[in-house]
Amino acid sequence: NETKLSNAGSSSDGTEDSDFSAEHEHADRTESFGRTRRNTRLTRASLRLSQSSQDLKQAANQDESPPRTPTGNAPSSESDIDVSSPNISLDESLAKELSLKDSVSDLSHRPKRRRFHDSYNFNMKCPTPGCNSLGEVFVVYIIEDLSSQTRASSRDKQVEERTLSHRQDENRHATRHQAPTERQMRYKEKVSEMRKKRNSGLLKEQKDKHMEHRQSHGNNREPLLENITSDYDLELFRKAQARASEDLEKLRLQGQVPEGSNMIKTIVFGRYELDTWYHSPYPEEYARLGRLYMCEFCLKYMKSQTILRRHMAKCVWKHPPGDEIYRKGNISVFEVDGKKNKIYCQNLCLLAKLFLDHKTLYYDVEPFLFYVMTEADNTGCHLVGYFSKEKNSFLNYNVSCILTMPQYMRQGYGKMLIDFSYLLSKVEEKVGSPERPLSDLGLISYRSYWKEVLLRYLNQFQGKEISIKEISQETAVNPVDIVSTLQSLQMLKYWKGKHLVLKRQDLIDDWKAKETKRGSSKTIDPTALKWTPPKGT
């Protein structure tokens, strides 16, 4: 049959044989070219495999034990042996490459092989239970590297910020260290020369002229400023004064400084001239003056010294209206009903608002009683301070508003007023407390008073058990105020489910020393009170 087939092929046409041979040669050339490319790729792969096998052999020679994979297992016969070398023939490399592919397909569940550094220890195992020893060293190294980079970047940022802040400070204060320019130096020399031209002192004629001006006009006009300072400084003062008045007038026209605002800067009250602290709603025609003149007995306010002088010549009041309910020495207290003496109480509220921030009552004075403390001398009873009190207080407030005049502050009169208000509460058999909110000075005065009351009570107390209710009943101080004062003094403790009051002897000794130094001149004597509670309270 084979002979027949060959004969049949040979008996075919010559042209067909030539065409077949040309196609066969083209296919052979194509196949040979593709085989050459595959051989080239296989040769490169074999070179890489041979290099890796040599590295593994070197690691095995360094260690007596057989080399292990990153999983800790012995190398397999198919994947970890020396599979190629540069001198191996092409057919052998093809066979080994095919065997490697088969082994990879069989061990697909294993992780891919990675190349390691020569110093890597293949016997290293992770001590963590359940770890397969894959990549732990590299992970830790990367994390440490990142953390160090983060710290380095944060340090760099801090250094940059610090440097930037120093530069800003240097730029901000650079003008302080700059040397003056030539123009500034010439101006400074010119000013010093102008100031040297002024006479060192006033002549006798000039002094007499200044004295006459001061006696005739007093504080109503600006004093004479000639020859007091240099012409240059006087001119600067005049310019600043004119500019300030212009700016104030502009603000007033724009409505930013409304008419009737706190333009009252000072008041003339008796022999004192007092600076005001806050705005008080006096009538507009009086508020724009800047200074008010008041009668210290009837509290009427006036526009000028002349009107006040005429009023004092005709005023018959020498003490507040109302009933005098307390007198000891030169200290007296008058009870004034807001309904009976309405004008006097309104003037008293307007006066108090100049020195109190939280006061809101000015004209509705009928529901209140006013207790005015005075100090008597040959000319009359001078106003020291006062406190007001509601006739019917739902919350048992014994003080609605309290004030000590500025010229009598820090002399013990504030505590006398507070003590007098609690004395009235004791007579009424009630527990009292001041109305909130208290002003800053009022809170300081009340805290000091409550502290003295508690220390005096503890000094006289001889028992072992004490009650807040008993202290409140004897002192007429609200229990809330007593507890807050004990806490501020660190005398109230909680121990084993009970509240304990600590008797601090050091505070009591300090209070005794202050009492002996102060004396008993600024205290309220309960026996000097002649008063019965009004009806309806």
XYZ file of C-alpha atoms in Angstrom, residues 8-247:
240
model
C 0.488 7.607 -7.036
C 2.201 10.676 -5.682
C 4.999 10.391 -8.222
C 2.643 9.882 -11.110
C 0.998 13.191 -10.446
C 1.572 16.302 -12.513
C 4.959 18.109 -12.255
C 3.409 21.455 -11.552
C 1.569 20.093 -8.572
C 4.814 18.659 -7.184
C 6.533 22.002 -7.481
C 3.693 23.839 -5.741
C 3.610 21.342 -2.927
C 7.359 21.567 -2.418
C 7.232 25.419 -2.222
C 4.500 25.360 0.354
C 6.360 22.733 2.345
C 9.541 24.842 2.371
C 7.617 27.955 3.550
C 6.003 25.996 6.376
C 9.412 24.613 7.377
C 10.920 28.089 7.528
C 8.008 29.400 9.637
C 8.231 26.456 12.003
C 11.981 26.822 12.334
C 11.657 30.568 13.143
C 9.028 29.939 15.852
C 11.163 27.126 17.285
C 14.121 29.492 17.441
C 12.150 32.113 19.417
C 10.867 29.473 21.822
C 14.375 28.172 22.282
C 15.562 31.675 23.080
C 12.881 32.178 25.732
C 13.558 28.771 27.235
C 17.245 29.520 27.340
C 16.625 32.746 29.315
C 14.299 30.936 31.693
C 16.865 28.197 32.188
C 19.485 30.803 33.009
C 17.287 32.342 35.696
C 16.505 28.914 37.169
C 20.150 27.995 37.209
C 21.015 31.216 39.043
C 18.366 30.566 41.694
C 19.541 26.979 42.130
C 23.107 28.184 42.631
C 21.924 30.612 45.351
C 20.108 27.773 47.086
C 23.206 25.593 46.957
C 25.306 28.313 48.505
C 22.822 28.661 51.351
C 22.867 24.876 51.819
C 26.656 24.824 51.974
C 26.648 27.512 54.674
C 24.246 25.516 56.857
C 24.705 21.818 57.719
C 21.011 21.197 57.759
C 19.181 20.877 54.471
C 17.744 24.116 53.107
C 14.148 24.857 53.802
C 11.513 26.827 52.033
C 9.879 29.889 53.633
C 7.177 27.508 54.886
C 9.769 25.579 56.893
C 9.469 22.362 54.809
C 12.201 20.528 52.942
C 12.506 21.325 49.259
C 10.723 19.084 46.825
C 12.643 16.999 44.302
C 11.001 18.657 41.367
C 11.019 22.350 42.281
C 14.178 22.899 44.360
C 16.880 20.919 42.490
C 19.352 22.329 40.066
C 17.311 22.178 36.892
C 19.548 23.967 34.434
C 23.027 25.267 33.813
C 24.538 27.284 31.025
C 26.097 24.077 29.457
C 23.000 21.932 29.327
C 21.584 21.168 25.883
C 18.390 22.666 24.538
C 16.383 19.421 24.685
C 17.273 18.800 28.332
C 16.288 22.390 29.248
C 12.958 21.898 27.467
C 12.292 18.726 29.434
C 13.188 20.330 32.750
C 11.052 23.369 31.957
C 8.081 21.101 31.257
C 8.696 19.241 34.514
C 8.808 22.575 36.381
C 5.467 23.612 34.903
C 3.924 20.308 35.975
C 5.266 20.711 39.507
C 3.891 24.270 39.724
C 0.465 23.049 38.604
C 0.614 20.245 41.184
C 1.713 22.651 43.977
C -0.626 25.487 43.118
C -1.819 25.644 46.723
C 1.665 26.675 47.860
C 2.708 30.353 47.838
C 4.794 31.623 44.962
C 8.554 31.409 45.279
C 10.356 34.636 46.029
C 14.015 35.465 45.865
C 15.630 36.221 49.208
C 18.793 37.979 50.215
C 21.924 35.922 50.842
C 21.852 36.804 54.543
C 18.297 35.559 54.987
C 18.004 32.679 57.438
C 15.723 30.006 56.013
C 15.536 28.218 59.360
C 13.769 31.209 60.963
C 10.307 30.435 62.304
C 7.770 32.818 63.757
C 7.218 32.259 67.521
C 3.584 33.332 67.211
C 1.254 30.295 67.472
C -0.574 29.551 64.223
C 1.740 31.658 62.021
C 3.107 30.042 58.825
C 6.296 32.199 58.921
C 5.457 33.962 55.655
C 6.558 37.562 55.352
C 6.478 38.470 59.018
C 10.010 39.839 59.048
C 9.326 41.993 56.028
C 6.017 43.294 57.422
C 7.599 44.340 60.703
C 10.473 45.989 58.907
C 8.132 47.961 56.683
C 6.046 49.127 59.629
C 9.111 50.255 61.548
C 10.387 52.026 58.485
C 7.074 53.817 57.978
C 6.890 54.806 61.655
C 10.409 56.202 61.521
C 9.533 58.077 58.363
C 6.414 59.453 60.052
C 8.400 60.581 63.074
C 11.019 62.158 60.856
C 8.369 63.986 58.833
C 6.649 65.196 62.022
C 9.974 66.460 63.374
C 10.646 68.241 60.115
C 7.227 69.881 60.249
C 7.793 71.019 63.844
C 11.163 72.483 62.917
C 9.628 74.297 59.954
C 6.766 75.674 62.063
C 9.173 76.818 64.776
C 11.392 78.493 62.215
C 8.380 80.194 60.623
C 7.131 81.462 63.992
C 10.579 82.865 64.811
C 10.651 84.629 61.472
C 7.221 86.105 62.069
C 8.265 87.328 65.512
C 11.391 88.871 64.048
C 9.372 90.590 61.350
C 6.826 91.790 63.899
C 9.421 93.287 66.205
C 11.858 94.334 63.521
C 10.794 97.973 63.741
C 11.813 98.126 67.400
C 15.439 97.401 66.594
C 15.729 99.552 63.511
C 18.018 102.519 63.750
C 16.299 105.916 63.438
C 16.531 107.581 60.056
C 18.176 110.921 59.421
C 14.794 112.614 59.178
C 13.776 111.246 62.564
C 17.039 112.374 64.107
C 16.594 115.924 62.780
C 13.035 116.048 64.073
C 14.176 114.834 67.501
C 16.843 117.537 67.696
C 14.310 120.175 66.674
C 11.862 119.122 69.414
C 14.592 119.077 72.067
C 15.650 122.606 71.093
C 12.053 123.844 71.307
C 11.675 122.348 74.769
C 14.891 123.950 75.988
C 13.570 127.418 75.147
C 10.864 127.133 77.847
C 11.585 128.838 81.155
C 12.381 126.489 84.001
C 9.716 127.907 86.302
C 6.777 130.291 86.519
C 7.227 133.898 87.460
C 5.474 135.336 90.475
C 3.003 137.249 88.316
C 2.137 134.128 86.390
C 1.629 132.168 89.600
C -0.710 134.819 90.940
C -2.631 134.785 87.674
C -3.054 131.001 87.872
C -4.251 131.184 91.467
C -6.809 133.883 90.683
C -8.167 131.898 87.768
C -8.466 128.758 89.884
C -10.213 130.561 92.754
C -12.689 132.340 90.514
C -13.634 129.409 88.266
C -12.676 126.359 90.308
C -13.097 123.105 88.383
C -15.686 124.494 85.986
C -13.131 125.683 83.439
C -9.876 124.451 82.080
C -6.860 125.739 84.046
C -4.321 128.038 82.453
C -1.683 125.978 80.675
C 0.711 128.691 79.503
C 4.325 128.276 80.617
C 3.475 124.971 82.276
C 5.041 123.075 79.405
C 6.738 123.915 76.110
C 4.840 125.464 73.236
C 5.378 122.342 71.175
C 3.790 120.021 73.781
C 0.950 122.466 74.387
C 0.206 122.576 70.671
C 0.138 118.771 70.496
C -2.298 118.681 73.418
C -4.594 121.209 71.747
C -4.610 119.237 68.512
C -5.409 115.964 70.295
C -8.153 117.659 72.300
C -9.750 119.105 69.155
C -9.554 115.793 67.309
C -11.156 113.914 70.220
C -14.058 116.375 70.352
C -14.555 116.103 66.579
C -14.581 112.298 66.698
